[in-house]
Amino acid sequence: MTEAPYLGPEEIARTVRRLAHEIIENNHGATGLILVGLLSRGYTLAQRLAREISEFEGVEVPVGSLDIGLYRDDLSHRVAPPSLRPSSIPNVDGATVVLVDDVLFTGRSIRAALDALIDFGRPARVRLAVLIDRGHRELPIRPDFVGKNLPTAFVQRVRVRLAEVDGDDAVYVSGEEAPDA
Amino acid sequence: MLELSLAPVAEAGVTPVWRSKDLLDTDVLCADEIALIMETAEAMAEIRSRPVGKVATLRGATVVTLFYEQSTRTRASFEVAAKALGADVVNLTASGSSIEKGESVVDTVRTLEAIGADVLVMRHARSGAPYLAARHTRASVVNGGDGTHAHPTQALLDLFTMRRRLGSLEGRRVVIVGDVVHSRVARSNIWTLLAAGADLTLCGPATLLPRTLASASERGRVTVTTDFDKAIEGADVVMALRIQKERQESGLIPSLREYISGYQLNARRLAKAAPGALVMHPGPMNEGIEISPEIAHGVASVIEEQVANGVAVRMAVLYLLATARRS
């Protein structure tokens, strides 16, 4: 059985484009902007957003990648240590940093990302952009830019596939109580 | 006696996860586990390169370094690594502790576990001592060098240094020269280098070379030779081992002068290696004996890089062991 994706490639592309516009609007341009994506798919999204922004504004936007493995709060609840990759972060001092992730769920990854980011310097402000907000926050964290609000049950699984990492672009929801796409 | 068989390879397509309680030698590591340590060490090297090279991941964990034998770089390196991950560190040496009063290894290890040690880094002059310790404690044990047997973190940092400089080691020629048979560094390196696909040459006077190399040499991947001048031709990496002066007293080498003439890594010999070849040494060096000073500190030398990389690799090992423990 082939399950139908919640979002296909065209919708993802449109959503990313809209997010790019919103980020520029909120920042009054692309000056002083740095995009930092959580590895791996958040980083891929950040690269796409940076391409869109530089197309609209004619300015290159620095993109960083952040590995949050060492900042997680669930190290004692996992079957094995999370695998780590090096982070690569431009100078964030005084910049407007937009953290980028694919799915916002409990908010714990973003909490870890904020801790990690602060180790690299002192941004003037930090914003959060996500492709999917599926709800069920466990921490007082809210996104500034949301691609799609996708109401889910806690037990459901949201999978984002991006061509650069997974070979194709799609968002799938699996498990019970799948909402109508 | 040195015996080799190739390390088992993990199932294809399985994401490597760390499950072992201890790290006692490299011979039990499969290629995927070595790759996992290397990747983790890259992330740790990135942390060390930050303005504040420290994270809090292992806060609440206690790492004890238990050294029955003297050490500068290994002990300091483990201490810096543990602190860079936010762990608490207790340093014990044989002198000044109850070991001097005759406390056994097993009792010491049990005491340290009762105090709350999560990871024990142990160095001992007797081969196998960390294995004994590991059997008698729930704490993770890292072998920091045992007798003439193994020194796994040294081999891993050597591999890390080579990979960072040369990329893949597949088909690269690595020459290890010196007192191979008594060297725990050489022994642990053999496993990691073969797993990495390197062509390995072990070189030294016949009295300091292993007599059997079982399956590895049958597969033609390890060459054992007494002719250093020939072995170094076209080598991508030359690793000189420390010559202990007592080897001369025990008659294994006729004289230091003779050793130097046949086996010292110097400019004349290095000129025969491949362009861009790396010079390595696990330290501490006897400059002027196994390695000439101008080569030890020359452009080809990555000896200080080995030491710096050692911190990142030991952070990776401590992270994997301590986090697997909590799971």
Short mmCIF file of C-alpha atoms in Angstrom, two decimals:
data_model
loop_
_atom_site.label_atom_id
_atom_site.label_comp_id
_atom_site.label_asym_id
_atom_site.label_seq_id
_atom_site.Cartn_x
_atom_site.Cartn_y
_atom_site.Cartn_z
CA MET A 1 0.00 0.00 0.00
CA THR A 2 1.37 3.40 -0.97
CA GLU A 3 0.34 6.08 1.50
CA ALA A 4 -0.54 9.50 0.16
CA PRO A 5 1.78 12.28 1.32
CA TYR A 6 0.36 15.13 3.38
CA LEU A 7 2.53 17.51 1.34
CA GLY A 8 4.09 16.93 -2.06
CA PRO A 9 7.12 18.56 -3.72
CA GLU A 10 5.23 21.56 -5.15
CA GLU A 11 3.52 22.36 -1.86
CA ILE A 12 6.82 22.10 0.02
CA ALA A 13 8.47 24.44 -2.50
CA ARG A 14 5.62 26.98 -2.18
CA THR A 15 5.74 26.77 1.60
CA VAL A 16 9.49 27.33 1.71
CA ARG A 17 9.10 30.32 -0.61
CA ARG A 18 6.43 31.83 1.63
CA LEU A 19 8.55 31.27 4.73
CA ALA A 20 11.45 33.05 3.00
CA HIS A 21 9.19 36.06 2.29
CA GLU A 22 7.95 36.14 5.87
CA ILE A 23 11.50 36.04 7.24
CA ILE A 24 12.55 38.96 5.00
CA GLU A 25 9.44 40.93 5.95
CA ASN A 26 9.95 40.36 9.66
CA ASN A 27 13.64 41.28 9.42
CA HIS A 28 13.03 44.29 7.12
CA GLY A 29 15.34 42.77 4.52
CA ALA A 30 18.15 40.26 4.68
CA THR A 31 20.73 42.41 6.46
CA GLY A 32 22.22 40.91 9.61
CA LEU A 33 20.38 37.66 9.01
CA ILE A 34 21.88 34.22 9.66
CA LEU A 35 20.03 30.96 9.11
CA VAL A 36 21.02 28.07 11.37
CA GLY A 37 19.55 24.68 10.55
CA LEU A 38 19.34 21.72 12.91
CA LEU A 39 21.07 18.71 11.35
CA SER A 40 20.14 17.18 9.09
CA ARG A 41 16.82 18.25 7.55
CA GLY A 42 16.63 21.60 9.29
CA TYR A 43 19.98 22.41 7.70
CA THR A 44 18.72 21.38 4.28
CA LEU A 45 15.67 23.62 4.74
CA ALA A 46 17.89 26.49 5.88
CA GLN A 47 19.92 26.15 2.69
CA ARG A 48 16.75 26.27 0.60
CA LEU A 49 15.48 29.29 2.50
CA ALA A 50 18.84 31.04 2.00
CA ARG A 51 18.64 30.40 -1.75
CA GLU A 52 15.14 31.88 -1.92
CA ILE A 53 16.11 34.89 0.19
CA SER A 54 19.20 35.65 -1.89
CA GLU A 55 17.05 35.38 -5.01
CA PHE A 56 14.51 37.87 -3.68
CA GLU A 57 16.94 40.26 -2.04
CA GLY A 58 20.12 39.78 -4.01
CA VAL A 59 22.15 39.20 -0.82
CA GLU A 60 23.93 36.06 0.30
CA VAL A 61 22.61 34.89 3.66
CA PRO A 62 25.08 32.90 5.79
CA VAL A 63 23.89 29.41 6.70
CA GLY A 64 25.10 27.40 9.67
CA SER A 65 24.48 23.82 10.75
CA LEU A 66 23.87 22.81 14.32
CA ASP A 67 24.18 19.36 15.89
CA ILE A 68 22.25 19.23 19.15
CA GLY A 69 23.29 15.71 20.24
CA LEU A 70 25.45 16.90 23.13
CA TYR A 71 22.72 19.22 24.43
CA ARG A 72 19.83 16.77 24.53
CA ASP A 73 17.97 16.20 27.80
CA ASP A 74 17.05 12.61 26.99
CA LEU A 75 20.51 11.02 26.92
CA SER A 76 19.54 8.69 29.76
CA HIS A 77 16.29 7.65 28.05
CA ARG A 78 17.74 6.49 24.77
CA VAL A 79 18.84 3.01 23.75
CA ALA A 80 22.14 4.34 22.42
CA PRO A 81 24.06 7.61 22.35
CA PRO A 82 22.88 9.86 19.51
CA SER A 83 25.38 10.04 16.68
CA LEU A 84 27.11 13.38 16.43
CA ARG A 85 28.24 15.59 13.57
CA PRO A 86 30.33 18.74 13.72
CA SER A 87 28.39 21.99 13.86
CA SER A 88 29.43 24.83 11.58
CA ILE A 89 28.24 28.22 12.73
CA PRO A 90 29.13 31.65 11.31
CA ASN A 91 29.81 34.49 13.76
CA VAL A 92 26.42 35.05 15.38
CA ASP A 93 27.36 38.00 17.62
CA GLY A 94 24.81 40.76 17.10
CA ALA A 95 23.05 38.93 14.27
CA THR A 96 19.43 37.91 13.86
CA VAL A 97 19.61 34.14 13.90
CA VAL A 98 16.73 32.15 12.48
CA LEU A 99 16.80 28.58 13.76
CA VAL A 100 15.35 26.25 11.16
CA ASP A 101 13.92 22.78 11.73
CA ASP A 102 11.65 20.47 9.80
CA VAL A 103 9.11 19.50 12.49
CA LEU A 104 8.30 21.31 15.73
CA PHE A 105 6.90 18.85 18.27
CA THR A 106 7.67 18.88 22.02
CA GLY A 107 10.08 21.81 21.73
CA ARG A 108 12.92 19.89 23.37
CA SER A 109 15.14 19.93 20.28
CA ILE A 110 14.75 23.70 20.09
CA ARG A 111 15.58 24.03 23.79
CA ALA A 112 18.78 22.06 23.09
CA ALA A 113 19.45 24.16 19.97
CA LEU A 114 19.17 27.39 21.96
CA ASP A 115 21.71 26.07 24.48
CA ALA A 116 24.04 25.01 21.66
CA LEU A 117 23.66 28.30 19.79
CA ILE A 118 24.50 30.38 22.88
CA ASP A 119 27.83 28.52 23.09
CA PHE A 120 28.80 30.14 19.78
CA GLY A 121 28.12 33.73 20.76
CA ARG A 122 25.42 36.27 21.56
CA PRO A 123 22.92 36.85 18.77
CA ALA A 124 20.89 40.08 18.92
CA ARG A 125 17.74 37.98 18.54
CA VAL A 126 16.81 34.39 17.78
CA ARG A 127 13.76 33.41 15.72
CA LEU A 128 12.36 30.00 14.93
CA ALA A 129 11.18 28.78 11.54
CA VAL A 130 9.68 25.32 11.03
CA LEU A 131 8.17 23.57 8.05
CA ILE A 132 5.60 21.68 10.15
CA ASP A 133 4.19 22.54 13.56
CA ARG A 134 2.48 19.41 14.83
CA GLY A 135 1.68 20.66 18.34
CA HIS A 136 2.17 18.86 21.69
CA ARG A 137 4.67 21.29 23.16
CA GLU A 138 6.26 20.26 26.48
CA LEU A 139 8.20 23.50 26.91
CA PRO A 140 7.28 27.18 26.56
CA ILE A 141 8.62 27.48 23.02
CA ARG A 142 6.74 28.90 20.04
CA PRO A 143 7.69 29.28 16.38
CA ASP A 144 7.88 32.66 14.62
CA PHE A 145 7.48 31.26 11.11
CA VAL A 146 5.36 28.19 10.41
CA GLY A 147 5.05 26.43 7.05
CA LYS A 148 2.02 24.30 7.92
CA ASN A 149 0.10 23.76 11.12
CA LEU A 150 -0.59 20.06 11.21
CA PRO A 151 -2.77 18.87 14.10
CA THR A 152 -1.70 15.37 15.13
CA ALA A 153 -2.23 12.85 17.85
CA PHE A 154 0.80 12.45 20.13
CA VAL A 155 1.35 8.86 19.00
CA GLN A 156 1.39 9.72 15.31
CA ARG A 157 4.56 10.06 13.35
CA VAL A 158 5.38 12.94 11.01
CA ARG A 159 8.11 12.24 8.50
CA VAL A 160 9.66 14.94 6.36
CA ARG A 161 11.62 13.76 3.35
CA LEU A 162 13.84 16.20 1.49
CA ALA A 163 15.48 15.45 -1.82
CA GLU A 164 19.00 16.40 -0.70
CA VAL A 165 18.86 13.86 2.16
CA ASP A 166 16.15 11.37 1.22
CA GLY A 167 15.94 11.49 -2.57
CA ASP A 168 12.48 13.08 -2.80
CA ASP A 169 10.34 15.83 -1.25
CA ALA A 170 7.32 14.75 0.81
CA VAL A 171 5.70 14.99 4.23
CA TYR A 172 3.98 11.88 5.55
CA VAL A 173 1.79 11.37 8.59
CA SER A 174 1.50 7.83 9.82
CA GLY A 175 -0.30 6.14 12.69
CA GLU A 176 -3.91 6.53 13.74
CA GLU A 177 -6.14 9.60 13.37
CA ALA A 178 -4.48 10.92 10.24
CA PRO A 179 -6.14 14.23 9.42
CA ASP A 180 -7.59 14.83 5.97
CA ALA A 181 -4.88 16.19 3.74
CA MET B 1 51.99 -13.89 21.19
CA LEU B 2 50.57 -11.69 18.50
CA GLU B 3 47.66 -13.26 16.70
CA LEU B 4 45.52 -11.58 14.14
CA SER B 5 42.25 -12.23 12.51
CA LEU B 6 40.25 -9.60 10.71
CA ALA B 7 37.73 -7.63 12.73
CA PRO B 8 34.11 -8.68 12.20
CA VAL B 9 32.11 -6.39 9.96
CA ALA B 10 28.69 -5.27 11.16
CA GLU B 11 25.60 -5.99 9.09
CA ALA B 12 25.26 -3.67 6.13
CA GLY B 13 22.71 -0.90 6.43
CA VAL B 14 22.57 -0.98 10.22
CA THR B 15 23.22 2.39 11.81
CA PRO B 16 26.14 1.83 14.16
CA VAL B 17 25.23 2.23 17.80
CA TRP B 18 27.52 1.96 20.76
CA ARG B 19 26.61 -0.81 23.17
CA SER B 20 29.87 -1.96 24.76
CA LYS B 21 30.47 -1.33 28.45
CA ASP B 22 34.25 -1.10 28.10
CA LEU B 23 36.94 -0.18 25.61
CA LEU B 24 39.79 -2.59 26.28
CA ASP B 25 41.33 -2.97 22.84
CA THR B 26 40.71 -2.22 19.19
CA ASP B 27 40.56 -5.92 18.24
CA VAL B 28 36.90 -6.15 19.27
CA LEU B 29 35.80 -3.11 17.26
CA CYS B 30 34.03 -3.71 13.97
CA ALA B 31 34.55 -1.30 11.07
CA ASP B 32 31.24 0.44 11.84
CA GLU B 33 32.18 1.03 15.47
CA ILE B 34 35.52 2.50 14.42
CA ALA B 35 33.67 4.74 11.95
CA LEU B 36 31.30 5.81 14.74
CA ILE B 37 34.22 6.77 17.00
CA MET B 38 35.84 8.71 14.13
CA GLU B 39 32.62 10.61 13.33
CA THR B 40 32.01 11.36 16.98
CA ALA B 41 35.60 12.58 17.34
CA GLU B 42 35.07 14.99 14.41
CA ALA B 43 32.16 16.53 16.31
CA MET B 44 34.34 16.72 19.44
CA ALA B 45 37.17 18.39 17.50
CA GLU B 46 34.66 21.02 16.40
CA ILE B 47 33.76 21.65 20.06
CA ARG B 48 37.45 21.97 20.96
CA SER B 49 37.84 24.60 18.21
CA ARG B 50 35.19 26.88 19.77
CA PRO B 51 36.13 29.89 21.91
CA VAL B 52 34.86 27.94 24.94
CA GLY B 53 35.66 24.33 24.04
CA LYS B 54 33.41 22.77 26.63
CA VAL B 55 29.91 21.32 26.86
CA ALA B 56 27.88 19.98 29.77
CA THR B 57 26.81 16.66 28.29
CA LEU B 58 28.43 14.45 30.94
CA ARG B 59 27.67 16.63 33.94
CA GLY B 60 27.03 14.40 36.90
CA ALA B 61 29.29 11.66 35.55
CA THR B 62 32.55 10.83 37.32
CA VAL B 63 35.63 9.74 35.41
CA VAL B 64 38.51 8.26 37.41
CA THR B 65 41.97 7.97 35.91
CA LEU B 66 43.75 5.11 37.62
CA PHE B 67 47.39 5.03 36.57
CA TYR B 68 49.66 2.31 37.93
CA GLU B 69 52.32 3.39 35.47
CA GLN B 70 53.65 6.87 34.72
CA SER B 71 52.12 8.92 31.95
CA THR B 72 52.00 12.51 30.79
CA ARG B 73 49.91 12.78 27.67
CA THR B 74 47.45 9.95 28.11
CA ARG B 75 46.43 10.90 31.64
CA ALA B 76 46.31 14.63 30.94
CA SER B 77 44.48 14.02 27.68
CA PHE B 78 41.77 11.94 29.37
CA GLU B 79 41.41 14.53 32.12
CA VAL B 80 41.01 17.40 29.64
CA ALA B 81 38.60 15.31 27.56
CA ALA B 82 36.42 14.43 30.54
CA LYS B 83 36.34 18.03 31.74
CA ALA B 84 35.52 19.31 28.25
CA LEU B 85 32.38 17.16 28.43
CA GLY B 86 31.47 18.47 31.86
CA ALA B 87 32.33 15.32 33.83
CA ASP B 88 34.00 15.36 37.22
CA VAL B 89 37.49 13.88 37.23
CA VAL B 90 39.41 12.10 39.97
CA ASN B 91 43.06 11.31 39.28
CA LEU B 92 44.73 8.43 41.09
CA THR B 93 48.28 7.23 40.74
CA ALA B 94 49.87 4.23 42.39
CA SER B 95 52.11 6.34 44.57
CA GLY B 96 50.20 8.19 47.25
CA SER B 97 47.17 5.88 47.16
CA SER B 98 46.30 2.66 48.98
CA ILE B 99 47.85 0.78 46.06
CA GLU B 100 51.14 1.49 47.82
CA LYS B 101 49.76 -0.32 50.86
CA GLY B 102 49.18 -3.37 48.69
CA GLU B 103 45.50 -3.00 47.78
CA SER B 104 44.62 -5.32 44.91
CA VAL B 105 43.36 -4.11 41.55
CA VAL B 106 39.98 -5.71 42.18
CA ASP B 107 39.56 -4.07 45.58
CA THR B 108 40.66 -0.68 44.25
CA VAL B 109 38.21 -0.88 41.37
CA ARG B 110 35.34 -1.94 43.64
CA THR B 111 36.13 0.92 46.00
CA LEU B 112 36.10 3.40 43.13
CA GLU B 113 32.78 2.04 41.90
CA ALA B 114 31.35 2.45 45.40
CA ILE B 115 32.55 6.06 45.43
CA GLY B 116 30.53 6.62 42.25
CA ALA B 117 32.96 6.23 39.34
CA ASP B 118 31.13 5.87 36.02
CA VAL B 119 34.21 5.43 33.86
CA LEU B 120 37.62 4.13 34.93
CA VAL B 121 40.58 4.89 32.73
CA MET B 122 43.24 2.43 33.71
CA ARG B 123 46.91 2.05 32.90
CA HIS B 124 48.89 -0.87 34.23
CA ALA B 125 52.29 -2.41 33.57
CA ARG B 126 50.73 -5.87 33.44
CA SER B 127 49.05 -6.93 30.20
CA GLY B 128 45.42 -7.78 30.85
CA ALA B 129 44.99 -5.86 34.12
CA PRO B 130 42.15 -3.67 32.72
CA TYR B 131 40.33 -6.84 31.64
CA LEU B 132 40.46 -8.11 35.21
CA ALA B 133 39.21 -4.74 36.43
CA ALA B 134 36.37 -4.67 33.88
CA ARG B 135 35.11 -8.05 35.02
CA HIS B 136 34.80 -6.86 38.62
CA THR B 137 33.01 -3.57 38.20
CA ARG B 138 29.86 -2.18 36.66
CA ALA B 139 31.80 0.98 35.78
CA SER B 140 33.00 1.32 32.21
CA VAL B 141 36.71 0.58 31.89
CA VAL B 142 38.93 2.21 29.28
CA ASN B 143 42.31 0.67 28.76
CA GLY B 144 44.85 3.50 28.93
CA GLY B 145 47.68 1.10 28.12
CA ASP B 146 48.36 -2.33 29.61
CA GLY B 147 51.87 -3.76 29.51
CA THR B 148 52.87 -4.83 26.02
CA HIS B 149 49.27 -5.62 25.11
CA ALA B 150 47.02 -2.75 24.02
CA HIS B 151 46.53 1.01 23.93
CA PRO B 152 43.26 1.44 22.07
CA THR B 153 42.78 5.22 22.38
CA GLN B 154 46.30 5.80 21.01
CA ALA B 155 45.51 3.68 17.95
CA LEU B 156 42.21 5.50 17.48
CA LEU B 157 43.83 8.94 17.69
CA ASP B 158 46.53 7.77 15.26
CA LEU B 159 43.82 6.66 12.84
CA PHE B 160 41.94 9.93 13.33
CA THR B 161 45.12 11.93 12.59
CA MET B 162 45.86 9.91 9.44
CA ARG B 163 42.29 10.18 8.16
CA ARG B 164 42.18 13.93 8.73
CA ARG B 165 45.41 14.36 6.76
CA LEU B 166 45.05 11.71 4.07
CA GLY B 167 41.33 11.00 3.81
CA SER B 168 40.59 7.32 3.25
CA LEU B 169 43.41 4.95 4.21
CA GLU B 170 42.31 2.36 1.67
CA GLY B 171 45.50 1.16 -0.03
CA ARG B 172 47.70 3.67 1.81
CA ARG B 173 51.08 2.38 2.95
CA VAL B 174 51.78 2.69 6.66
CA VAL B 175 55.16 1.71 8.11
CA ILE B 176 55.56 1.17 11.85
CA VAL B 177 59.22 1.01 12.81
CA GLY B 178 60.95 0.07 16.04
CA ASP B 179 60.23 -2.17 18.99
CA VAL B 180 57.07 -3.66 17.49
CA VAL B 181 56.94 -6.78 19.63
CA HIS B 182 56.88 -4.92 22.95
CA SER B 183 54.64 -2.11 21.70
CA ARG B 184 51.02 -1.91 22.82
CA VAL B 185 50.69 1.06 20.47
CA ALA B 186 51.75 -1.00 17.45
CA ARG B 187 49.52 -3.88 18.43
CA SER B 188 46.36 -1.79 18.78
CA ASN B 189 47.26 0.10 15.59
CA ILE B 190 47.44 -3.08 13.56
CA TRP B 191 43.73 -3.75 14.11
CA THR B 192 42.48 -0.27 13.30
CA LEU B 193 44.75 0.15 10.28
CA LEU B 194 43.74 -3.18 8.79
CA ALA B 195 40.07 -2.37 9.38
CA ALA B 196 40.70 0.95 7.58
CA GLY B 197 42.13 -0.91 4.60
CA ALA B 198 45.74 0.28 4.91
CA ASP B 199 48.73 -1.75 3.73
CA LEU B 200 50.82 -2.21 6.81
CA THR B 201 54.55 -2.82 7.16
CA LEU B 202 56.07 -3.67 10.52
CA CYS B 203 59.77 -2.99 10.59
CA GLY B 204 62.62 -3.35 13.07
CA PRO B 205 65.49 -5.58 14.12
CA ALA B 206 64.49 -9.26 14.00
CA THR B 207 64.62 -9.47 17.80
CA LEU B 208 61.95 -6.75 18.08
CA LEU B 209 59.53 -8.11 15.50
CA PRO B 210 56.59 -10.45 16.11
CA ARG B 211 57.25 -14.01 14.91
CA THR B 212 53.73 -14.91 13.83
CA LEU B 213 51.10 -12.84 12.18
CA ALA B 214 48.53 -15.56 11.52
CA SER B 215 45.74 -14.70 9.14
CA ALA B 216 46.54 -11.07 8.44
CA SER B 217 49.89 -11.81 6.87
CA GLU B 218 48.39 -14.71 4.97
CA ARG B 219 46.10 -12.23 3.32
CA GLY B 220 49.17 -10.25 2.34
CA ARG B 221 48.07 -7.10 4.14
CA VAL B 222 50.86 -7.05 6.69
CA THR B 223 54.49 -7.15 5.69
CA VAL B 224 57.15 -7.82 8.30
CA THR B 225 60.67 -6.77 7.41
CA THR B 226 64.03 -5.88 8.91
CA ASP B 227 64.95 -3.58 6.00
CA PHE B 228 63.77 -0.08 6.93
CA ASP B 229 65.45 1.62 3.96
CA LYS B 230 63.42 -0.51 1.60
CA ALA B 231 60.21 -0.45 3.66
CA ILE B 232 60.04 3.34 3.73
CA GLU B 233 60.09 3.68 -0.06
CA GLY B 234 56.79 5.22 -1.13
CA ALA B 235 55.29 5.06 2.38
CA ASP B 236 52.38 7.43 3.12
CA VAL B 237 52.84 7.26 6.89
CA VAL B 238 55.92 6.43 8.96
CA MET B 239 55.35 5.84 12.64
CA ALA B 240 58.45 5.52 14.80
CA LEU B 241 58.11 3.75 18.14
CA ARG B 242 59.97 4.58 21.30
CA ILE B 243 63.05 2.47 21.92
CA GLN B 244 63.38 1.67 25.57
CA LYS B 245 66.95 1.76 26.68
CA GLU B 246 66.55 -1.42 28.69
CA ARG B 247 66.16 -3.34 25.42
CA GLN B 248 69.86 -2.77 24.92
CA GLU B 249 70.67 -4.09 28.39
CA SER B 250 68.58 -7.20 27.73
CA GLY B 251 70.56 -7.86 24.55
CA LEU B 252 67.71 -7.41 22.08
CA ILE B 253 69.61 -4.70 20.27
CA PRO B 254 73.41 -4.80 20.08
CA SER B 255 73.85 -1.06 20.71
CA LEU B 256 71.92 2.17 20.33
CA ARG B 257 74.43 3.28 17.71
CA GLU B 258 73.67 0.21 15.64
CA TYR B 259 69.94 0.74 16.07
CA ILE B 260 70.26 4.34 14.91
CA SER B 261 72.22 3.35 11.82
CA GLY B 262 69.60 0.81 10.75
CA TYR B 263 66.30 2.20 12.01
CA GLN B 264 66.40 5.88 12.91
CA LEU B 265 63.78 7.91 11.07
CA ASN B 266 65.85 10.76 9.64
CA ALA B 267 65.85 13.17 6.71
CA ARG B 268 67.80 10.85 4.42
CA ARG B 269 65.29 8.04 4.91
CA LEU B 270 62.18 10.23 4.87
CA ALA B 271 63.23 11.53 1.43
CA LYS B 272 62.40 8.05 0.11
CA ALA B 273 58.83 8.10 1.41
CA ALA B 274 55.90 9.30 -0.70
CA PRO B 275 55.62 13.08 -1.20
CA GLY B 276 53.62 14.53 1.71
CA ALA B 277 54.22 11.48 3.88
CA LEU B 278 53.31 11.88 7.54
CA VAL B 279 55.75 11.39 10.39
CA MET B 280 54.16 10.07 13.56
CA HIS B 281 55.30 9.05 17.02
CA PRO B 282 53.19 8.06 20.02
CA GLY B 283 55.61 9.79 22.43
CA PRO B 284 57.50 10.22 24.56
CA MET B 285 60.31 10.52 22.00
CA ASN B 286 63.96 9.71 22.34
CA GLU B 287 65.09 12.35 19.91
CA GLY B 288 68.32 11.33 18.25
CA ILE B 289 67.57 7.62 18.71
CA GLU B 290 64.44 6.38 16.94
CA ILE B 291 63.79 9.76 15.34
CA SER B 292 66.12 12.63 14.48
CA PRO B 293 65.21 16.03 15.99
CA GLU B 294 64.85 17.81 12.64
CA ILE B 295 62.29 15.21 11.51
CA ALA B 296 60.49 15.11 14.85
CA HIS B 297 59.83 18.85 14.54
CA GLY B 298 59.90 19.12 10.75
CA VAL B 299 57.12 19.95 8.29
CA ALA B 300 56.12 16.32 7.80
CA SER B 301 55.65 15.76 11.53
CA VAL B 302 52.10 15.48 12.85
CA ILE B 303 53.27 14.43 16.31
CA GLU B 304 51.74 17.45 18.07
CA GLU B 305 48.55 17.02 16.05
CA GLN B 306 48.37 13.47 17.39
CA VAL B 307 48.38 14.86 20.92
CA ALA B 308 45.72 17.49 20.15
CA ASN B 309 43.55 14.95 18.32
CA GLY B 310 43.92 12.65 21.31
CA VAL B 311 41.65 14.92 23.33
CA ALA B 312 38.88 14.81 20.69
CA VAL B 313 39.14 11.04 20.31
CA ARG B 314 39.07 10.47 24.08
CA MET B 315 36.06 12.79 24.35
CA ALA B 316 34.36 10.60 21.75
CA VAL B 317 35.19 7.42 23.68
CA LEU B 318 34.05 8.87 27.02
CA TYR B 319 30.87 10.22 25.45
CA LEU B 320 29.97 6.89 23.85
CA LEU B 321 30.73 4.83 26.96
CA ALA B 322 29.16 7.17 29.51
CA THR B 323 26.03 7.79 27.45
CA ALA B 324 25.56 4.12 26.65
CA ARG B 325 25.80 3.47 30.40
CA ARG B 326 22.97 5.85 31.19
CA SER B 327 20.69 4.30 28.60
#
